[in-house]
Structures are given as structure tokens and as C-alpha cells.
Amino acid sequence: MSSTAHHPPAAGTGGCDPGAIDELACVAAGIQRRAEVTQQHVPQLREFQEKFNTARTEYTKARLAARTDLDEAAATLAKVREQIRCRVTHEQRHCLQQAVDKVFEEIRRCTGGRGCCVDDCGCDFDDAVGREDTVATLAARIARYTADTTKAAACFTDLDGELTALPERAAKIRTDAAQLLADVCDAVLGKDVVRLYARLLVLLRRSAEAWRGFATVSEFVDCLCKALLCVFRGWQAIAVLEGARAELLCKEETRRKACERKQKETVEEVMAEYTRLCPPCAAHSDEAEEEDPDEDRTADAA
């Protein structure tokens, strides 16, 4: 796309077009904007890169600590089940299990579920700019990509938080399991067996879902890597599109100013166009010295 703003050609310049300078300036504005957007997000990418480099080691430690607490909780909950199972009817157990399934399904829907929180479909960023693209179409793509990239960044941050959240979650399950066993043995609290059994089922479900859907360390690290790449590709594409948008904005402004100038300096613009279309012919001095052919014929006749 080239600028449509052209200044009147200067005399004797052979059709010099200073409008090319406007074109170059807009290209430079696009390059500058792309660099600014890139620089703006480099700190976040550096931070994520550093965290990813140590994630496998730190998450392995977190899983080992969590495994110890969850194993202890499992043994405690097994004792609880032995003590109260026979005190709850089959119908009560069945209804409580249905209630637990329903509530945890609702929790999964409102918290975003388990497993990897980023997918390939949400990281499909196209930074190609076609002739049909406008400031508006680029702005729409930038807004959409920014939302997707921000979501991927939030996913990475959430996963990074698992390095401390997982051991804390497992420790709480162990503590709650120990408290449940103590309440079952309590003379007063032990009478509400339905509630005690509900607490048992909740703790069993929380124990099963403590890993948030990551069966292995590799699954977790792969998801973290996918989120990091998504953030990188997103900001990279956004920087390209922001640069293209800045260039188009500059060219639109150049065309606007050129239009205003043509309205204010219409006569000058007309004369400039006239000069371009009908350039004056240079006079040749030797033409004046040439003899008139008619005069030669008259002299010969005499």
C-alpha cells in the first residue's frame, strides 16, 4: 500500500516525488510500533522462561511432598469408612454420592475443569497482513489475539502456582482427614453420621482430584510449555499487527493532510498538475538562425 499524498513536483527535478518520504516515514512508524510492543512484553516472556526452566524439578518435589500427605490421608479415610459405613443406609450412601457428583461437576464447570488450561485452537495466531486489511480489521484481530494471549498467560501463572498450591492442598486434605476421624470418635459429633459420611466422600473426591488432571510430571510440564509458547506466539503476532496498524494509521493521516492541502491550495495544486502534464518545451537558439525555405526559392527565381 503506498501513500497517495504527493507534493507538487519541483521545477527542474525531473518529476521528483517528495511523497515517497511520507511513505518511508509511515513504514518507519510501523517498525517503531512493532518494536515498542515487542519490548513491552519481553519482561513477561523472560520471567515465564525462567520459571519454565526450573518447573520440572520444582514440580517433581511438589508431587513427592503431596504424595506423602495424600497417602497418609488415604489411610485415615479408610479407617473412617470402616467405622461409619455400617451406620449409614444404602439409600443414604447412594444419595450422598449423587449429591457429591453433582456439586463437584458444578465446581469443575465454574473453575474451568482439570488438565491443561490451554489448547492448540486458542493459540492459532496469523500475523499475515493482506491488501484487504484495514485499520479496523487489524484492530479486531489484535483485540482477539490479545484476549487469547492474556488467557494463555493466566494459564501459565496458574500452573506455576501449582508448585506451592499442590503441597498445600494435599496437606489440608491430610489435616481434614485427621479431624474427620477425631469427629467420628467424638461422642456428640459422631452422632451425625450422614454429615460425617458426606465429609468422607468430599475428602475422597478431593484426594482423587488433587493432581488437577495431571497424571505425571511430564504431562504438567508439557502443558506449561504449551502455555509459554502460546504467550510467545501471541505477543509476536500482535507486535506484527500493531506495526502494520500503525503504518496504515500514518498513511491515512498523510492522505488526510494531502486532501486538506489540495482544498486550501487548489490553484497551486492545479498548476503543479498542469506542469506535470504539459511540461514547457526548451527553446533552441539554432532554430532562429535557420533560413526560411520560401526565401531561398524566391532568391533563385530572381
CSV table of N, CA and C in Angstrom, one decimal, residues 5-138:
chain,number,residue,atom,x,y,z
A,5,ALA,N,-0.5,10.8,-0.9
A,5,ALA,CA,-0.2,12.2,-0.8
A,5,ALA,C,1.1,12.5,-1.5
A,6,HIS,N,1.0,13.4,-2.5
A,6,HIS,CA,2.1,13.8,-3.3
A,6,HIS,C,2.2,15.3,-3.3
A,7,HIS,N,3.4,15.8,-3.1
A,7,HIS,CA,3.6,17.2,-3.2
A,7,HIS,C,3.9,17.6,-4.7
A,8,PRO,N,3.6,18.9,-5.0
A,8,PRO,CA,3.9,19.4,-6.4
A,8,PRO,C,5.3,19.1,-6.8
A,9,PRO,N,5.5,18.7,-8.0
A,9,PRO,CA,6.9,18.4,-8.4
A,9,PRO,C,7.7,19.7,-8.5
A,10,ALA,N,8.9,19.7,-8.0
A,10,ALA,CA,9.7,20.9,-8.1
A,10,ALA,C,10.3,21.1,-9.5
A,11,ALA,N,10.4,22.3,-9.9
A,11,ALA,CA,10.8,22.7,-11.2
A,11,ALA,C,12.3,22.2,-11.4
A,12,GLY,N,12.5,21.5,-12.5
A,12,GLY,CA,13.8,21.1,-12.9
A,12,GLY,C,14.3,19.8,-12.2
A,13,THR,N,13.4,19.2,-11.5
A,13,THR,CA,13.8,18.0,-10.7
A,13,THR,C,13.4,16.7,-11.5
A,14,GLY,N,12.9,16.8,-12.7
A,14,GLY,CA,12.6,15.6,-13.4
A,14,GLY,C,11.5,14.8,-12.8
A,15,GLY,N,10.5,15.4,-12.2
A,15,GLY,CA,9.4,14.6,-11.7
A,15,GLY,C,9.7,14.1,-10.3
A,16,CYS,N,10.5,14.8,-9.5
A,16,CYS,CA,10.8,14.4,-8.1
A,16,CYS,C,9.5,14.3,-7.3
A,17,ASP,N,9.4,13.2,-6.5
A,17,ASP,CA,8.2,13.0,-5.7
A,17,ASP,C,8.5,12.9,-4.2
A,18,PRO,N,8.5,14.1,-3.5
A,18,PRO,CA,8.8,14.0,-2.1
A,18,PRO,C,7.7,13.2,-1.3
A,19,GLY,N,6.6,12.8,-1.9
A,19,GLY,CA,5.7,12.0,-1.2
A,19,GLY,C,6.2,10.6,-0.8
A,20,ALA,N,7.3,10.2,-1.5
A,20,ALA,CA,8.0,9.0,-1.1
A,20,ALA,C,8.5,9.1,0.3
A,21,ILE,N,8.9,10.3,0.8
A,21,ILE,CA,9.4,10.5,2.1
A,21,ILE,C,8.3,10.2,3.1
A,22,ASP,N,7.0,10.6,2.8
A,22,ASP,CA,5.9,10.2,3.7
A,22,ASP,C,5.7,8.7,3.8
A,23,GLU,N,5.9,8.1,2.6
A,23,GLU,CA,5.8,6.6,2.6
A,23,GLU,C,6.8,6.0,3.5
A,24,LEU,N,8.0,6.4,3.4
A,24,LEU,CA,9.1,5.9,4.3
A,24,LEU,C,8.9,6.2,5.7
A,25,ALA,N,8.4,7.4,6.0
A,25,ALA,CA,8.1,7.8,7.4
A,25,ALA,C,7.0,6.9,8.0
A,26,CYS,N,6.0,6.5,7.2
A,26,CYS,CA,5.0,5.6,7.7
A,26,CYS,C,5.5,4.2,8.0
A,27,VAL,N,6.3,3.7,7.1
A,27,VAL,CA,7.0,2.4,7.3
A,27,VAL,C,7.8,2.4,8.5
A,28,ALA,N,8.5,3.5,8.8
A,28,ALA,CA,9.3,3.7,10.0
A,28,ALA,C,8.4,3.7,11.2
A,29,ALA,N,7.3,4.3,11.1
A,29,ALA,CA,6.3,4.4,12.3
A,29,ALA,C,5.8,3.0,12.6
A,30,GLY,N,5.6,2.2,11.6
A,30,GLY,CA,5.2,0.8,11.8
A,30,GLY,C,6.2,0.0,12.5
A,31,ILE,N,7.5,0.1,12.0
A,31,ILE,CA,8.6,-0.6,12.6
A,31,ILE,C,8.8,-0.2,14.1
A,32,GLN,N,8.7,1.1,14.3
A,32,GLN,CA,8.8,1.6,15.7
A,32,GLN,C,7.8,1.0,16.6
A,33,ARG,N,6.5,1.0,16.1
A,33,ARG,CA,5.4,0.5,17.0
A,33,ARG,C,5.6,-1.0,17.2
A,34,ARG,N,6.0,-1.8,16.2
A,34,ARG,CA,6.3,-3.2,16.4
A,34,ARG,C,7.3,-3.4,17.5
A,35,ALA,N,8.4,-2.6,17.4
A,35,ALA,CA,9.5,-2.7,18.4
A,35,ALA,C,9.0,-2.4,19.8
A,36,GLU,N,8.1,-1.4,19.9
A,36,GLU,CA,7.6,-1.0,21.2
A,36,GLU,C,6.8,-2.1,21.8
A,37,VAL,N,5.9,-2.7,21.0
A,37,VAL,CA,5.0,-3.7,21.6
A,37,VAL,C,5.9,-5.0,22.0
A,38,THR,N,6.8,-5.3,21.2
A,38,THR,CA,7.7,-6.4,21.5
A,38,THR,C,8.5,-6.2,22.8
A,39,GLN,N,9.0,-5.0,22.9
A,39,GLN,CA,9.8,-4.6,24.1
A,39,GLN,C,8.9,-4.6,25.4
A,40,GLN,N,7.6,-4.2,25.2
A,40,GLN,CA,6.7,-4.2,26.3
A,40,GLN,C,6.5,-5.5,26.9
A,41,HIS,N,6.5,-6.6,26.1
A,41,HIS,CA,6.2,-7.9,26.7
A,41,HIS,C,7.4,-8.8,26.9
A,42,VAL,N,8.6,-8.3,26.5
A,42,VAL,CA,9.8,-9.1,26.8
A,42,VAL,C,10.0,-9.5,28.2
A,43,PRO,N,9.8,-8.6,29.2
A,43,PRO,CA,9.9,-8.9,30.6
A,43,PRO,C,9.1,-10.1,31.0
A,44,GLN,N,7.8,-10.1,30.6
A,44,GLN,CA,6.9,-11.2,31.0
A,44,GLN,C,7.4,-12.5,30.4
A,45,LEU,N,7.9,-12.5,29.1
A,45,LEU,CA,8.4,-13.7,28.5
A,45,LEU,C,9.7,-14.2,29.1
A,46,ARG,N,10.5,-13.3,29.5
A,46,ARG,CA,11.7,-13.7,30.3
A,46,ARG,C,11.4,-14.3,31.6
A,47,GLU,N,10.4,-13.7,32.3
A,47,GLU,CA,10.0,-14.3,33.6
A,47,GLU,C,9.4,-15.7,33.4
A,48,PHE,N,8.6,-15.9,32.4
A,48,PHE,CA,8.0,-17.2,32.2
A,48,PHE,C,9.1,-18.2,31.8
A,49,GLN,N,10.0,-17.8,31.0
A,49,GLN,CA,11.1,-18.7,30.6
A,49,GLN,C,11.9,-19.2,31.8
A,50,GLU,N,12.2,-18.3,32.7
A,50,GLU,CA,13.0,-18.6,33.8
A,50,GLU,C,12.2,-19.6,34.7
A,51,LYS,N,10.9,-19.4,34.9
A,51,LYS,CA,10.1,-20.3,35.7
A,51,LYS,C,10.0,-21.6,35.0
A,52,PHE,N,9.9,-21.7,33.7
A,52,PHE,CA,9.7,-22.9,33.0
A,52,PHE,C,11.0,-23.8,33.1
A,53,ASN,N,12.2,-23.1,33.1
A,53,ASN,CA,13.4,-23.8,33.2
A,53,ASN,C,13.6,-24.6,34.5
A,54,THR,N,12.9,-24.2,35.6
A,54,THR,CA,13.0,-24.9,36.8
A,54,THR,C,11.8,-25.6,37.2
A,55,ALA,N,10.8,-25.6,36.3
A,55,ALA,CA,9.5,-26.1,36.6
A,55,ALA,C,9.5,-27.7,36.9
A,56,ARG,N,10.2,-28.4,36.0
A,56,ARG,CA,10.2,-29.8,36.2
A,56,ARG,C,10.8,-30.3,37.5
A,57,THR,N,11.9,-29.7,37.9
A,57,THR,CA,12.5,-30.0,39.2
A,57,THR,C,11.6,-29.7,40.4
A,58,GLU,N,11.1,-28.4,40.3
A,58,GLU,CA,10.2,-28.0,41.4
A,58,GLU,C,8.9,-28.7,41.5
A,59,TYR,N,8.3,-29.0,40.4
A,59,TYR,CA,7.0,-29.7,40.4
A,59,TYR,C,7.2,-31.2,40.9
A,60,THR,N,8.3,-31.8,40.5
A,60,THR,CA,8.6,-33.1,41.0
A,60,THR,C,8.7,-33.1,42.5
A,61,LYS,N,9.4,-32.1,43.1
A,61,LYS,CA,9.4,-32.0,44.6
A,61,LYS,C,8.0,-31.8,45.2
A,62,ALA,N,7.2,-31.0,44.5
A,62,ALA,CA,5.9,-30.7,45.0
A,62,ALA,C,5.0,-32.0,45.0
A,63,ARG,N,5.2,-32.8,44.0
A,63,ARG,CA,4.4,-34.1,43.9
A,63,ARG,C,4.8,-35.1,44.9
A,64,LEU,N,6.1,-35.1,45.2
A,64,LEU,CA,6.6,-36.1,46.2
A,64,LEU,C,6.0,-35.7,47.6
A,65,ALA,N,6.1,-34.4,47.9
A,65,ALA,CA,5.5,-33.9,49.2
A,65,ALA,C,4.0,-34.2,49.2
A,66,ALA,N,3.3,-33.9,48.2
A,66,ALA,CA,1.9,-34.1,48.2
A,66,ALA,C,1.6,-35.6,48.3
A,67,ARG,N,2.3,-36.4,47.6
A,67,ARG,CA,2.1,-37.9,47.7
A,67,ARG,C,2.2,-38.4,49.1
A,68,THR,N,3.1,-38.0,49.8
A,68,THR,CA,3.3,-38.4,51.2
A,68,THR,C,2.0,-38.0,52.1
A,69,ASP,N,1.5,-36.8,51.9
A,69,ASP,CA,0.4,-36.4,52.7
A,69,ASP,C,-0.9,-37.1,52.2
A,70,LEU,N,-1.0,-37.3,50.9
A,70,LEU,CA,-2.2,-38.0,50.4
A,70,LEU,C,-2.3,-39.4,50.8
A,71,ASP,N,-1.1,-40.1,50.8
A,71,ASP,CA,-1.1,-41.5,51.3
A,71,ASP,C,-1.5,-41.6,52.7
A,72,GLU,N,-1.1,-40.6,53.6
A,72,GLU,CA,-1.5,-40.6,55.0
A,72,GLU,C,-3.0,-40.3,55.1
A,73,ALA,N,-3.5,-39.4,54.3
A,73,ALA,CA,-4.9,-39.1,54.3
A,73,ALA,C,-5.7,-40.3,53.9
A,74,ALA,N,-5.2,-41.0,52.9
A,74,ALA,CA,-6.0,-42.2,52.4
A,74,ALA,C,-6.1,-43.3,53.5
A,75,ALA,N,-5.0,-43.5,54.2
A,75,ALA,CA,-5.1,-44.4,55.3
A,75,ALA,C,-6.1,-44.0,56.4
A,76,THR,N,-6.1,-42.7,56.7
A,76,THR,CA,-7.0,-42.2,57.7
A,76,THR,C,-8.5,-42.3,57.3
A,77,LEU,N,-8.7,-42.0,56.0
A,77,LEU,CA,-10.1,-42.1,55.5
A,77,LEU,C,-10.6,-43.5,55.4
A,78,ALA,N,-9.7,-44.4,55.2
A,78,ALA,CA,-10.1,-45.8,55.2
A,78,ALA,C,-10.6,-46.2,56.6
A,79,LYS,N,-10.0,-45.7,57.6
A,79,LYS,CA,-10.4,-46.0,59.0
A,79,LYS,C,-11.8,-45.4,59.2
A,80,VAL,N,-12.0,-44.2,58.7
A,80,VAL,CA,-13.3,-43.5,58.9
A,80,VAL,C,-14.4,-44.3,58.2
A,81,ARG,N,-14.1,-44.8,57.0
A,81,ARG,CA,-15.1,-45.6,56.3
A,81,ARG,C,-15.5,-46.8,57.0
A,82,GLU,N,-14.5,-47.5,57.6
A,82,GLU,CA,-14.8,-48.7,58.3
A,82,GLU,C,-15.7,-48.4,59.5
A,83,GLN,N,-15.5,-47.3,60.2
A,83,GLN,CA,-16.3,-47.0,61.4
A,83,GLN,C,-17.7,-46.5,61.1
A,84,ILE,N,-17.9,-45.9,60.0
A,84,ILE,CA,-19.3,-45.3,59.8
A,84,ILE,C,-20.1,-45.9,58.7
A,85,ARG,N,-19.5,-46.7,57.9
A,85,ARG,CA,-20.2,-47.3,56.7
A,85,ARG,C,-21.4,-48.0,57.1
A,86,CYS,N,-21.3,-48.8,58.1
A,86,CYS,CA,-22.4,-49.6,58.5
A,86,CYS,C,-23.5,-48.8,59.3
A,87,ARG,N,-23.2,-47.6,59.6
A,87,ARG,CA,-24.2,-46.7,60.3
A,87,ARG,C,-25.0,-45.8,59.3
A,88,VAL,N,-24.7,-46.0,58.1
A,88,VAL,CA,-25.4,-45.2,57.0
A,88,VAL,C,-26.1,-46.2,56.1
A,89,THR,N,-27.3,-46.0,55.8
A,89,THR,CA,-28.1,-46.9,54.9
A,89,THR,C,-27.6,-46.9,53.5
A,90,HIS,N,-27.9,-47.9,52.7
A,90,HIS,CA,-27.5,-47.9,51.3
A,90,HIS,C,-28.1,-46.8,50.6
A,91,GLU,N,-29.4,-46.4,50.9
A,91,GLU,CA,-30.0,-45.3,50.2
A,91,GLU,C,-29.4,-44.0,50.5
A,92,GLN,N,-29.0,-43.8,51.8
A,92,GLN,CA,-28.3,-42.6,52.2
A,92,GLN,C,-26.9,-42.4,51.4
A,93,ARG,N,-26.2,-43.5,51.4
A,93,ARG,CA,-24.9,-43.5,50.7
A,93,ARG,C,-25.1,-43.2,49.2
A,94,HIS,N,-26.1,-43.8,48.6
A,94,HIS,CA,-26.4,-43.6,47.2
A,94,HIS,C,-26.7,-42.1,46.9
A,95,CYS,N,-27.6,-41.6,47.7
A,95,CYS,CA,-28.0,-40.1,47.6
A,95,CYS,C,-26.8,-39.2,47.8
A,96,LEU,N,-26.0,-39.5,48.8
A,96,LEU,CA,-24.9,-38.6,49.1
A,96,LEU,C,-23.9,-38.7,48.0
A,97,GLN,N,-23.7,-39.8,47.4
A,97,GLN,CA,-22.8,-40.0,46.2
A,97,GLN,C,-23.2,-39.1,45.0
A,98,GLN,N,-24.6,-39.2,44.8
A,98,GLN,CA,-25.1,-38.4,43.7
A,98,GLN,C,-24.9,-36.9,44.0
A,99,ALA,N,-25.2,-36.5,45.2
A,99,ALA,CA,-25.0,-35.1,45.6
A,99,ALA,C,-23.6,-34.6,45.4
A,100,VAL,N,-22.6,-35.5,45.8
A,100,VAL,CA,-21.2,-35.1,45.6
A,100,VAL,C,-20.8,-35.0,44.2
A,101,ASP,N,-21.3,-36.0,43.3
A,101,ASP,CA,-21.0,-35.9,41.9
A,101,ASP,C,-21.6,-34.6,41.3
A,102,LYS,N,-22.8,-34.2,41.7
A,102,LYS,CA,-23.4,-33.0,41.1
A,102,LYS,C,-22.6,-31.8,41.5
A,103,VAL,N,-22.3,-31.7,42.8
A,103,VAL,CA,-21.6,-30.5,43.3
A,103,VAL,C,-20.2,-30.3,42.7
A,104,PHE,N,-19.5,-31.4,42.6
A,104,PHE,CA,-18.2,-31.4,42.0
A,104,PHE,C,-18.2,-31.1,40.5
A,105,GLU,N,-19.2,-31.6,39.8
A,105,GLU,CA,-19.4,-31.2,38.4
A,105,GLU,C,-19.6,-29.8,38.2
A,106,GLU,N,-20.4,-29.2,39.1
A,106,GLU,CA,-20.7,-27.7,39.0
A,106,GLU,C,-19.4,-26.9,39.3
A,107,ILE,N,-18.6,-27.4,40.3
A,107,ILE,CA,-17.4,-26.8,40.6
A,107,ILE,C,-16.4,-26.9,39.4
A,108,ARG,N,-16.4,-28.0,38.8
A,108,ARG,CA,-15.5,-28.1,37.6
A,108,ARG,C,-15.9,-27.2,36.5
A,109,ARG,N,-17.2,-27.0,36.3
A,109,ARG,CA,-17.6,-26.1,35.3
A,109,ARG,C,-17.3,-24.6,35.6
A,110,CYS,N,-17.4,-24.2,36.8
A,110,CYS,CA,-17.1,-22.8,37.2
A,110,CYS,C,-15.7,-22.5,37.4
A,111,THR,N,-14.8,-23.5,37.6
A,111,THR,CA,-13.4,-23.3,37.8
A,111,THR,C,-12.6,-23.6,36.5
A,112,GLY,N,-13.3,-24.1,35.5
A,112,GLY,CA,-12.5,-24.4,34.2
A,112,GLY,C,-12.1,-25.8,34.1
A,113,GLY,N,-12.5,-26.7,34.9
A,113,GLY,CA,-12.1,-28.1,34.8
A,113,GLY,C,-10.7,-28.5,35.2
A,114,ARG,N,-10.3,-29.7,34.8
A,114,ARG,CA,-9.0,-30.1,35.1
A,114,ARG,C,-8.1,-30.3,33.9
A,115,GLY,N,-6.9,-30.7,34.1
A,115,GLY,CA,-6.0,-30.9,33.0
A,115,GLY,C,-5.4,-29.6,32.4
A,116,CYS,N,-4.9,-29.6,31.2
A,116,CYS,CA,-4.2,-28.4,30.6
A,116,CYS,C,-5.3,-27.3,30.3
A,117,CYS,N,-4.9,-26.1,30.7
A,117,CYS,CA,-5.8,-25.0,30.6
A,117,CYS,C,-5.6,-24.2,29.3
A,118,VAL,N,-4.8,-24.7,28.4
A,118,VAL,CA,-4.6,-24.1,27.1
A,118,VAL,C,-4.6,-25.2,26.0
A,119,ASP,N,-5.2,-24.8,24.8
A,119,ASP,CA,-5.2,-25.8,23.7
A,119,ASP,C,-4.7,-25.2,22.5
A,120,ASP,N,-4.4,-26.0,21.4
A,120,ASP,CA,-3.8,-25.5,20.2
A,120,ASP,C,-4.8,-24.6,19.5
A,121,CYS,N,-6.1,-24.8,19.6
A,121,CYS,CA,-7.0,-23.9,18.8
A,121,CYS,C,-7.0,-22.5,19.3
A,122,GLY,N,-6.7,-22.3,20.6
A,122,GLY,CA,-6.7,-21.0,21.2
A,122,GLY,C,-5.4,-20.3,20.9
A,123,CYS,N,-4.4,-20.9,20.3
A,123,CYS,CA,-3.1,-20.4,20.0
A,123,CYS,C,-2.8,-20.3,18.5
A,124,ASP,N,-3.8,-20.2,17.7
A,124,ASP,CA,-3.6,-20.1,16.3
A,124,ASP,C,-3.6,-18.6,15.9
A,125,PHE,N,-2.4,-18.0,15.8
A,125,PHE,CA,-2.2,-16.6,15.5
A,125,PHE,C,-1.6,-16.4,14.1
A,126,ASP,N,-2.4,-15.7,13.3
A,126,ASP,CA,-2.0,-15.4,12.0
A,126,ASP,C,-1.5,-13.9,11.9
A,127,ASP,N,-0.2,-13.7,11.6
A,127,ASP,CA,0.3,-12.3,11.6
A,127,ASP,C,0.4,-11.8,10.1
A,128,ALA,N,-0.2,-12.5,9.1
A,128,ALA,CA,-0.1,-12.0,7.8
A,128,ALA,C,-1.0,-10.8,7.6
A,129,VAL,N,-0.6,-9.9,6.8
A,129,VAL,CA,-1.4,-8.6,6.6
A,129,VAL,C,-1.6,-8.6,5.1
A,130,GLY,N,-2.8,-8.6,4.6
A,130,GLY,CA,-3.2,-8.6,3.2
A,130,GLY,C,-3.6,-7.2,2.7
A,131,ARG,N,-3.7,-7.0,1.4
A,131,ARG,CA,-4.1,-5.8,0.9
A,131,ARG,C,-5.5,-5.4,1.3
A,132,GLU,N,-6.3,-6.4,1.6
A,132,GLU,CA,-7.7,-6.0,2.0
A,132,GLU,C,-7.8,-5.6,3.5
A,133,ASP,N,-6.7,-5.8,4.2
A,133,ASP,CA,-6.8,-5.4,5.7
A,133,ASP,C,-6.8,-3.9,5.8
A,134,THR,N,-7.6,-3.5,6.8
A,134,THR,CA,-7.7,-2.1,7.2
A,134,THR,C,-7.4,-1.9,8.6
A,135,VAL,N,-7.4,-0.6,9.1
A,135,VAL,CA,-7.1,-0.3,10.5
A,135,VAL,C,-8.1,-1.0,11.3
A,136,ALA,N,-9.4,-1.1,10.9
A,136,ALA,CA,-10.5,-1.7,11.7
A,136,ALA,C,-10.3,-3.2,11.8
A,137,THR,N,-10.0,-3.9,10.6
A,137,THR,CA,-9.8,-5.4,10.7
A,137,THR,C,-8.6,-5.8,11.5
A,138,LEU,N,-7.5,-5.0,11.4
A,138,LEU,CA,-6.3,-5.3,12.2
A,138,LEU,C,-6.6,-5.1,13.7
